[in-house]
Amino acid sequence: MEKRDKAPPDVKASKSAAPPSIDPSVSPFALQEMFPDAVGFFAVQYSSLEESKDDCIVLLDASALLLPYTMGQVTLTKVLDVYRPLSEQKRLIVPAQAVREFARNRSKKIGDIVRQMTNQASRLGPPLKAHIGLLVEDPDFQNLQKLSEQIGELATEYQKGVNTVVAKLSGDLGTDPVSCGYREILHGCVSSAVEPKDENQFNEEMEERYSMRRPPGYKDRDKADGGAGDLLIWQTVLAVGETEKRDCVFVTADTKSDWYTQSEGAFQPRLELIEEFRLRSGGKTVHIIPLSRLLEAFDAGVDAVLDARDAERLANKTNSNSQNEIVRDQNDPEWEALVEEKERIQERIQKVQNEITRLTGDDINTSLSLPWNKAAHGLRFELSRMINRVQEIDDELLNKGLESWR
């Protein structure tokens, strides 16, 4: 009778067997590293931006520094008006890494402006030069030829003007309005508190954070700098909080998921960052906000806030390397309806702002204990709803434009 080999008995995995695959960002050790104060967590009360703004320190990311290049002159003035008193009070800081990134990208932003101007100039078609014999004696055609000649002369003058501006922008480094404004206000605000001396040590720390997907920077690990820029800037924010023991506001146009949790776009700053700052600063709060929110908090005006929001949406929804303007489908009836609705709301916004000013004067105290604020309370609520609706319309128009471009 043929002997059969007995099946080997089940062998239970030894204690030294490899553990199952674990997402490093949710392993107990990573969570312990990112949220070390589990015992005190439920007792934490973070300060609101309104509570922090009068004594906080404001730090600017490179993306926030570059944003005014896509804004209007009025909004740039408002931005500088917000920065100036903060600088004078020693409450404005630009991390050294943010300055370097601004320096690296400034020329590209100016180049985008030059390209947009030259593209617009090239769209001015040549004047009417066709010889149409049967219309030579027609007075309307003769008038058309005169208008065409005038258009040609104006187009030539326009092109000369564009060339002059382009030559100035390309030849005179640092003379653009943004750079001039920053030279006046930010020259004493740069912090070199975090300057890595040992490259290997810094890279090891960065890799350790990235292995746990600990923000910020790991979303940029495939970029040329491996995401080191975000981490260096964040380390400056931490160092300022630790030294000053004050609430901080970090202003950035970056809405990636290693700065914000996502829910149909950027939703809330990552709690890992808020907690890391709280523990380093002795219980203080960091607010991570876009430039538009800073302008809003410091009463820069509705127009400036809306302009900044437009610039932020463009910065995050278009690739600046290949796209400088959004193609709009003017024949889309939904587009036209949205534009008309926006214009009606903006007219109403102006009227409501005027009425609020009439009721409250220049008083910036919004306490409802004051009778004039009670009278204006409903108007302020309406104003807030209208501003939000304008933002929604702008998002819809932008999405339509992007679809047309694609």
Tab-separated table of C-alpha atoms in Angstrom:
chain	number	residue	atom	x	y	z
A	1	MET	CA	0.000	0.000	0.000
A	2	GLU	CA	1.377	3.332	-1.073
A	3	LYS	CA	2.304	5.641	1.740
A	4	ARG	CA	1.125	9.204	1.572
A	5	ASP	CA	2.984	12.083	3.035
A	6	LYS	CA	1.021	13.533	5.854
A	7	ALA	CA	-0.068	17.085	5.449
A	8	PRO	CA	1.941	19.286	7.740
A	9	PRO	CA	0.041	20.531	10.761
A	10	ASP	CA	-1.170	24.096	10.816
A	11	VAL	CA	1.527	26.295	12.173
A	12	LYS	CA	0.440	29.424	13.972
A	13	ALA	CA	2.271	32.562	12.976
A	14	SER	CA	5.096	33.291	15.304
A	15	LYS	CA	5.339	36.552	17.167
A	16	SER	CA	8.207	37.576	14.938
A	17	ALA	CA	6.137	37.275	11.745
A	18	ALA	CA	5.776	40.462	9.685
A	19	PRO	CA	2.764	42.578	10.719
A	20	PRO	CA	-0.035	43.278	8.263
A	21	SER	CA	0.374	46.310	6.034
A	22	ILE	CA	-0.582	49.448	7.961
A	23	ASP	CA	-1.181	52.888	6.563
A	24	PRO	CA	1.687	54.804	8.203
A	25	SER	CA	-0.464	57.926	8.607
A	26	VAL	CA	-2.919	56.137	10.929
A	27	SER	CA	-0.602	53.810	12.796
A	28	PRO	CA	-0.718	54.228	16.590
A	29	PHE	CA	2.853	55.493	16.579
A	30	ALA	CA	2.204	58.146	13.923
A	31	LEU	CA	-0.952	59.336	15.685
A	32	GLN	CA	0.940	59.489	18.970
A	33	GLU	CA	3.588	61.620	17.282
A	34	MET	CA	1.052	63.985	15.697
A	35	PHE	CA	-1.360	64.177	18.654
A	36	PRO	CA	0.829	63.652	21.748
A	37	ASP	CA	-1.491	65.462	24.182
A	38	ALA	CA	-4.412	63.030	24.156
A	39	VAL	CA	-5.075	63.609	27.884
A	40	GLY	CA	-5.569	67.351	27.481
A	41	PHE	CA	-7.157	67.338	24.034
A	42	PHE	CA	-10.799	67.729	25.085
A	43	ALA	CA	-9.951	70.704	27.304
A	44	VAL	CA	-8.458	72.680	24.411
A	45	GLN	CA	-10.174	75.920	23.377
A	46	TYR	CA	-8.710	77.525	20.254
A	47	SER	CA	-8.903	81.300	19.830
A	48	SER	CA	-11.031	82.681	17.021
A	49	LEU	CA	-9.456	84.918	14.404
A	50	GLU	CA	-11.487	87.824	15.762
A	51	GLU	CA	-10.025	87.209	19.223
A	52	SER	CA	-6.466	86.854	17.892
A	53	LYS	CA	-6.196	89.587	15.290
A	54	ASP	CA	-5.415	92.571	17.536
A	55	ASP	CA	-2.297	91.003	19.074
A	56	CYS	CA	-1.317	88.167	16.723
A	57	ILE	CA	1.771	87.862	14.558
A	58	VAL	CA	1.083	87.533	10.808
A	59	LEU	CA	3.406	85.391	8.679
A	60	LEU	CA	3.297	85.440	4.876
A	61	ASP	CA	3.811	82.461	2.587
A	62	ALA	CA	5.448	82.921	-0.826
A	63	SER	CA	2.113	82.147	-2.516
A	64	ALA	CA	0.507	85.066	-0.648
A	65	LEU	CA	3.394	87.365	-1.599
A	66	LEU	CA	2.959	86.500	-5.292
A	67	LEU	CA	-0.835	86.793	-5.358
A	68	PRO	CA	-1.001	90.609	-5.855
A	69	TYR	CA	0.530	90.163	-9.324
A	70	THR	CA	-2.900	88.903	-10.432
A	71	MET	CA	-4.872	91.598	-8.585
A	72	GLY	CA	-5.827	95.151	-9.457
A	73	GLN	CA	-3.925	98.246	-8.300
A	74	VAL	CA	-6.690	99.186	-5.843
A	75	THR	CA	-6.491	95.792	-4.160
A	76	LEU	CA	-2.673	95.980	-4.014
A	77	THR	CA	-3.032	99.315	-2.211
A	78	LYS	CA	-5.450	97.723	0.257
A	79	VAL	CA	-3.056	94.817	0.837
A	80	LEU	CA	-0.204	97.219	1.571
A	81	ASP	CA	-2.487	99.246	3.848
A	82	VAL	CA	-3.080	96.098	5.914
A	83	TYR	CA	0.618	95.152	5.976
A	84	ARG	CA	1.948	98.623	6.865
A	85	PRO	CA	0.640	98.950	10.456
A	86	LEU	CA	1.466	95.307	11.157
A	87	SER	CA	5.030	95.986	10.050
A	88	GLU	CA	5.254	99.141	12.158
A	89	GLN	CA	4.016	97.182	15.199
A	90	LYS	CA	6.597	94.417	14.597
A	91	ARG	CA	3.771	91.955	14.018
A	92	LEU	CA	4.519	91.038	10.386
A	93	ILE	CA	7.030	88.310	9.503
A	94	VAL	CA	8.139	86.885	6.170
A	95	PRO	CA	10.022	83.572	6.530
A	96	ALA	CA	13.370	83.629	4.738
A	97	GLN	CA	12.333	80.628	2.643
A	98	ALA	CA	9.200	82.496	1.510
A	99	VAL	CA	11.379	85.408	0.368
A	100	ARG	CA	13.579	83.054	-1.637
A	101	GLU	CA	10.589	81.401	-3.290
A	102	PHE	CA	9.146	84.836	-4.083
A	103	ALA	CA	12.467	85.856	-5.637
A	104	ARG	CA	12.562	82.687	-7.726
A	105	ASN	CA	9.009	83.142	-9.055
A	106	ARG	CA	8.648	86.929	-9.344
A	107	SER	CA	10.104	87.118	-12.851
A	108	LYS	CA	7.713	84.431	-14.039
A	109	LYS	CA	4.717	86.370	-12.697
A	110	ILE	CA	5.893	89.513	-14.477
A	111	GLY	CA	6.497	87.418	-17.593
A	112	ASP	CA	2.887	86.230	-17.431
A	113	ILE	CA	1.724	89.863	-17.362
A	114	VAL	CA	3.961	90.733	-20.334
A	115	ARG	CA	2.680	87.720	-22.270
A	116	GLN	CA	-0.922	88.702	-21.604
A	117	MET	CA	-0.296	92.259	-22.825
A	118	THR	CA	1.466	91.150	-26.002
A	119	ASN	CA	-1.247	88.575	-26.710
A	120	GLN	CA	-3.917	91.251	-26.420
A	121	ALA	CA	-1.938	93.562	-28.701
A	122	SER	CA	-1.570	90.813	-31.311
A	123	ARG	CA	-5.369	90.379	-31.411
A	124	LEU	CA	-5.805	93.894	-32.773
A	125	GLY	CA	-6.371	92.956	-36.394
A	126	PRO	CA	-4.982	94.967	-39.327
A	127	PRO	CA	-7.145	97.815	-40.631
A	128	LEU	CA	-9.296	97.427	-43.727
A	129	LYS	CA	-6.987	97.425	-46.759
A	130	ALA	CA	-9.102	95.614	-49.319
A	131	HIS	CA	-9.761	97.540	-52.539
A	132	ILE	CA	-13.410	97.083	-53.403
A	133	GLY	CA	-13.932	98.939	-56.657
A	134	LEU	CA	-17.722	98.938	-56.715
A	135	LEU	CA	-17.802	100.675	-53.299
A	136	VAL	CA	-15.173	103.347	-53.963
A	137	GLU	CA	-17.822	106.062	-54.395
A	138	ASP	CA	-20.058	104.817	-51.567
A	139	PRO	CA	-19.983	107.412	-48.728
A	140	ASP	CA	-20.535	104.780	-46.032
A	141	PHE	CA	-17.612	102.734	-47.365
A	142	GLN	CA	-15.457	105.852	-47.498
A	143	ASN	CA	-16.310	106.553	-43.856
A	144	LEU	CA	-15.424	102.953	-43.028
A	145	GLN	CA	-12.023	103.399	-44.676
A	146	LYS	CA	-11.353	106.523	-42.596
A	147	LEU	CA	-12.291	104.672	-39.397
A	148	SER	CA	-10.029	101.826	-40.480
A	149	GLU	CA	-7.103	104.203	-40.921
A	150	GLN	CA	-7.742	105.679	-37.452
A	151	ILE	CA	-7.894	102.187	-35.969
A	152	GLY	CA	-4.616	101.323	-37.645
A	153	GLU	CA	-2.955	104.437	-36.214
A	154	LEU	CA	-4.327	103.698	-32.732
A	155	ALA	CA	-3.217	100.063	-32.966
A	156	THR	CA	0.283	101.235	-33.856
A	157	GLU	CA	0.336	103.623	-30.902
A	158	TYR	CA	-1.026	100.877	-28.633
A	159	GLN	CA	1.710	98.496	-29.757
A	160	LYS	CA	4.352	101.165	-29.078
A	161	GLY	CA	2.889	101.676	-25.612
A	162	VAL	CA	2.938	97.939	-24.945
A	163	ASN	CA	6.556	97.758	-26.075
A	164	THR	CA	7.472	100.623	-23.727
A	165	VAL	CA	5.799	98.972	-20.727
A	166	VAL	CA	7.279	95.585	-21.605
A	167	ALA	CA	10.765	97.085	-21.899
A	168	LYS	CA	10.383	98.755	-18.516
A	169	LEU	CA	9.133	95.593	-16.814
A	170	SER	CA	11.819	93.410	-18.351
A	171	GLY	CA	14.686	95.864	-17.957
A	172	ASP	CA	14.108	97.555	-14.592
A	173	LEU	CA	14.229	94.747	-12.049
A	174	GLY	CA	12.247	95.327	-8.882
A	175	THR	CA	10.450	98.466	-10.071
A	176	ASP	CA	7.006	96.908	-10.502
A	177	PRO	CA	4.329	98.194	-8.066
A	178	VAL	CA	4.319	95.004	-5.987
A	179	SER	CA	8.092	95.007	-5.484
A	180	CYS	CA	8.101	98.734	-4.685
A	181	GLY	CA	5.381	98.259	-2.084
A	182	TYR	CA	7.199	95.340	-0.493
A	183	ARG	CA	10.484	97.280	-0.453
A	184	GLU	CA	8.838	99.987	1.627
A	185	ILE	CA	7.030	97.721	4.077
A	186	LEU	CA	8.674	94.293	4.286
A	187	HIS	CA	12.391	95.076	4.297
A	188	GLY	CA	12.588	94.768	8.113
A	189	CYS	CA	10.197	91.841	8.430
A	190	VAL	CA	12.246	88.899	7.148
A	191	SER	CA	12.938	86.129	9.664
A	192	SER	CA	15.849	83.741	9.330
A	193	ALA	CA	14.912	81.967	12.572
A	194	VAL	CA	14.975	78.625	10.745
A	195	GLU	CA	18.009	78.164	8.537
A	196	PRO	CA	19.040	74.494	8.345
A	197	LYS	CA	22.767	74.084	8.835
A	198	ASP	CA	23.000	70.324	8.350
A	199	GLU	CA	21.390	69.150	5.104
A	200	ASN	CA	21.484	65.455	6.057
A	201	GLN	CA	19.856	66.103	9.416
A	202	PHE	CA	17.108	68.202	7.816
A	203	ASN	CA	16.477	65.558	5.129
A	204	GLU	CA	16.223	62.834	7.782
A	205	GLU	CA	13.642	64.845	9.722
A	206	MET	CA	11.723	65.555	6.520
A	207	GLU	CA	11.685	61.870	5.533
A	208	GLU	CA	10.516	60.871	8.991
A	209	ARG	CA	7.572	63.277	8.753
A	210	TYR	CA	6.760	62.191	5.218
A	211	SER	CA	6.834	58.516	6.181
A	212	MET	CA	3.925	59.291	8.529
A	213	ARG	CA	2.329	61.656	5.995
A	214	ARG	CA	2.688	64.355	8.577
A	215	PRO	CA	1.933	67.775	7.116
A	216	PRO	CA	3.098	69.996	5.599
A	217	GLY	CA	5.153	69.291	2.498
A	218	TYR	CA	4.584	65.604	1.834
A	219	LYS	CA	2.178	66.394	-1.017
A	220	ASP	CA	5.084	68.138	-2.757
A	221	ARG	CA	7.605	65.371	-2.261
A	222	ASP	CA	7.750	64.793	-6.033
A	223	LYS	CA	8.670	68.431	-6.726
A	224	ALA	CA	12.247	69.495	-7.345
A	225	ASP	CA	12.790	70.506	-3.710
A	226	GLY	CA	10.953	67.462	-2.355
A	227	GLY	CA	8.517	69.719	-0.485
A	228	ALA	CA	11.282	71.121	1.712
A	229	GLY	CA	10.068	74.699	1.141
A	230	ASP	CA	6.732	74.171	2.887
A	231	LEU	CA	8.417	72.450	5.821
A	232	LEU	CA	11.010	75.223	6.240
A	233	ILE	CA	8.290	77.877	6.250
A	234	TRP	CA	6.217	75.877	8.709
A	235	GLN	CA	9.225	75.474	10.985
A	236	THR	CA	9.547	79.269	10.987
A	237	VAL	CA	5.895	79.570	12.057
A	238	LEU	CA	6.569	77.109	14.887
A	239	ALA	CA	9.733	78.921	15.945
A	240	VAL	CA	7.923	82.275	16.093
A	241	GLY	CA	5.109	80.763	18.158
A	242	GLU	CA	7.590	79.144	20.530
A	243	THR	CA	9.605	82.353	20.994
A	244	GLU	CA	6.796	84.914	21.132
A	245	LYS	CA	4.136	82.829	22.902
A	246	ARG	CA	1.445	84.588	20.865
A	247	ASP	CA	-1.273	83.564	18.443
A	248	CYS	CA	-0.133	83.576	14.820
A	249	VAL	CA	-1.846	83.965	11.465
A	250	PHE	CA	-0.201	82.158	8.554
A	251	VAL	CA	-1.371	83.568	5.208
A	252	THR	CA	-1.112	81.251	2.208
A	253	ALA	CA	-2.780	80.708	-1.158
A	254	ASP	CA	-1.882	77.008	-1.024
A	255	THR	CA	-4.984	74.856	-0.519
A	256	LYS	CA	-3.460	71.382	-0.885
A	257	SER	CA	-4.497	68.617	1.471
A	258	ASP	CA	-1.307	68.797	3.496
A	259	TRP	CA	-2.430	72.257	4.668
A	260	TYR	CA	-6.203	71.763	4.661
A	261	THR	CA	-8.636	68.913	5.095
A	262	GLN	CA	-10.723	68.671	1.939
A	263	SER	CA	-14.490	68.702	1.454
A	264	GLU	CA	-15.348	70.033	-2.004
A	265	GLY	CA	-12.139	72.035	-1.795
A	266	ALA	CA	-10.174	73.334	1.168
A	267	PHE	CA	-12.342	72.996	4.277
A	268	GLN	CA	-10.371	73.407	7.506
A	269	PRO	CA	-6.668	73.686	8.378
A	270	ARG	CA	-5.140	70.330	9.265
A	271	LEU	CA	-5.591	69.723	12.986
A	272	GLU	CA	-2.142	68.133	13.151
A	273	LEU	CA	-0.698	71.569	12.336
A	274	ILE	CA	-2.898	73.417	14.810
A	275	GLU	CA	-1.923	70.990	17.564
A	276	GLU	CA	1.786	71.047	16.729
A	277	PHE	CA	1.740	74.850	16.991
A	278	ARG	CA	-0.294	74.801	20.236
A	279	LEU	CA	2.164	72.508	21.970
A	280	ARG	CA	5.223	74.410	20.725
A	281	SER	CA	3.783	77.836	21.620
A	282	GLY	CA	2.493	77.007	25.092
A	283	GLY	CA	-1.189	76.807	24.256
A	284	LYS	CA	-1.542	79.469	21.541
A	285	THR	CA	-3.514	79.207	18.294
A	286	VAL	CA	-2.348	79.418	14.684
A	287	HIS	CA	-4.844	80.445	12.003
A	288	ILE	CA	-4.062	79.256	8.475
A	289	ILE	CA	-5.994	81.501	6.113
A	290	PRO	CA	-5.969	82.877	2.540
A	291	LEU	CA	-5.083	86.499	1.843
A	292	SER	CA	-8.739	87.333	1.167
A	293	ARG	CA	-9.630	86.283	4.720
A	294	LEU	CA	-6.878	88.495	6.133
A	295	LEU	CA	-8.203	91.452	4.120
A	296	GLU	CA	-11.695	90.725	5.380
A	297	ALA	CA	-10.550	90.466	9.019
A	298	PHE	CA	-8.710	93.786	8.793
A	299	ASP	CA	-11.584	95.608	7.044
A	300	ALA	CA	-9.885	96.181	3.691
A	301	GLY	CA	-13.246	96.496	1.901
A	302	VAL	CA	-15.549	94.199	-0.029
A	303	ASP	CA	-14.052	94.947	-3.464
A	304	ALA	CA	-10.540	94.038	-2.310
A	305	VAL	CA	-11.791	90.841	-0.673
A	306	LEU	CA	-13.621	89.744	-3.826
A	307	ASP	CA	-10.641	90.595	-6.038
A	308	ALA	CA	-8.351	88.547	-3.776
A	309	ARG	CA	-10.771	85.617	-3.875
A	310	ASP	CA	-10.765	85.712	-7.669
A	311	ALA	CA	-6.968	85.655	-7.684
A	312	GLU	CA	-6.891	82.761	-5.220
A	313	ARG	CA	-9.311	80.693	-7.284
A	314	LEU	CA	-7.257	81.269	-10.421
A	315	ALA	CA	-4.055	80.397	-8.575
A	316	ASN	CA	-5.488	77.077	-7.461
A	317	LYS	CA	-7.539	76.106	-10.531
A	318	THR	CA	-5.287	76.991	-13.441
A	319	ASN	CA	-1.776	75.969	-14.359
A	320	SER	CA	0.199	79.191	-14.557
A	321	ASN	CA	2.767	77.530	-16.826
A	322	SER	CA	0.309	77.040	-19.658
A	323	GLN	CA	-2.777	79.132	-19.024
A	324	ASN	CA	-3.008	82.887	-18.491
A	325	GLU	CA	-6.671	83.554	-19.092
A	326	ILE	CA	-9.940	81.651	-18.986
A	327	VAL	CA	-11.853	81.184	-22.227
A	328	ARG	CA	-15.436	82.282	-21.736
A	329	ASP	CA	-18.284	81.008	-23.848
A	330	GLN	CA	-20.271	84.210	-24.373
A	331	ASN	CA	-22.972	82.299	-26.291
A	332	ASP	CA	-23.866	80.146	-23.295
A	333	PRO	CA	-27.238	81.403	-21.943
A	334	GLU	CA	-26.388	80.077	-18.470
A	335	TRP	CA	-23.178	82.118	-18.566
A	336	GLU	CA	-25.085	85.273	-19.488
A	337	ALA	CA	-27.660	84.650	-16.742
A	338	LEU	CA	-24.918	84.251	-14.133
A	339	VAL	CA	-23.168	87.431	-15.283
A	340	GLU	CA	-26.425	89.398	-15.107
A	341	GLU	CA	-27.194	88.023	-11.636
A	342	LYS	CA	-23.703	88.982	-10.456
A	343	GLU	CA	-24.099	92.527	-11.785
A	344	ARG	CA	-27.464	92.922	-10.008
A	345	ILE	CA	-25.984	91.659	-6.736
A	346	GLN	CA	-22.954	93.948	-7.015
A	347	GLU	CA	-25.250	96.945	-7.500
A	348	ARG	CA	-27.188	95.908	-4.398
A	349	ILE	CA	-23.928	95.398	-2.466
A	350	GLN	CA	-22.942	99.004	-3.181
A	351	LYS	CA	-26.307	100.298	-1.986
A	352	VAL	CA	-26.202	98.198	1.191
A	353	GLN	CA	-22.634	99.328	1.941
A	354	ASN	CA	-23.695	102.957	1.560
A	355	GLU	CA	-26.663	102.428	3.875
A	356	ILE	CA	-24.491	100.722	6.521
A	357	THR	CA	-22.037	103.634	6.340
A	358	ARG	CA	-24.907	106.111	6.711
A	359	LEU	CA	-26.169	104.302	9.829
A	360	THR	CA	-22.852	103.595	11.537
A	361	GLY	CA	-20.479	106.255	10.226
A	362	ASP	CA	-16.834	105.275	10.674
A	363	ASP	CA	-17.398	103.254	13.848
A	364	ILE	CA	-15.671	99.852	13.427
A	365	ASN	CA	-17.147	98.506	16.684
A	366	THR	CA	-19.845	96.027	15.583
A	367	SER	CA	-21.292	95.326	19.048
A	368	LEU	CA	-25.070	94.974	18.981
A	369	SER	CA	-25.249	96.904	22.251
A	370	LEU	CA	-24.838	100.042	20.146
A	371	PRO	CA	-28.167	101.235	18.692
A	372	TRP	CA	-26.764	102.035	15.243
A	373	ASN	CA	-25.366	98.517	14.959
A	374	LYS	CA	-28.772	97.054	15.811
A	375	ALA	CA	-30.211	99.087	12.946
A	376	ALA	CA	-27.479	97.863	10.570
A	377	HIS	CA	-27.466	94.219	11.732
A	378	GLY	CA	-29.924	93.000	9.106
A	379	LEU	CA	-28.050	94.857	6.379
A	380	ARG	CA	-24.736	93.280	7.418
A	381	PHE	CA	-26.349	89.838	7.290
A	382	GLU	CA	-27.707	90.584	3.798
A	383	LEU	CA	-24.275	91.884	2.730
A	384	SER	CA	-22.577	88.681	3.897
A	385	ARG	CA	-25.090	86.519	1.987
A	386	MET	CA	-24.604	88.566	-1.188
A	387	ILE	CA	-20.805	88.367	-0.983
A	388	ASN	CA	-21.038	84.578	-0.614
A	389	ARG	CA	-23.392	84.386	-3.603
A	390	VAL	CA	-20.994	86.437	-5.744
A	391	GLN	CA	-18.246	83.986	-4.799
A	392	GLU	CA	-20.484	81.051	-5.810
A	393	ILE	CA	-21.228	82.714	-9.159
A	394	ASP	CA	-17.521	83.359	-9.757
A	395	ASP	CA	-16.807	79.682	-9.063
A	396	GLU	CA	-19.477	78.623	-11.558
A	397	LEU	CA	-18.162	81.031	-14.206
A	398	LEU	CA	-14.607	79.866	-13.628
A	399	ASN	CA	-15.574	76.206	-13.937
A	400	LYS	CA	-17.446	76.939	-17.163
A	401	GLY	CA	-14.440	78.802	-18.504
A	402	LEU	CA	-12.081	75.976	-17.647
A	403	GLU	CA	-14.378	73.471	-19.370
A	404	SER	CA	-14.384	75.657	-22.487
A	405	TRP	CA	-10.587	75.919	-22.441
A	406	ARG	CA	-10.109	72.180	-22.016
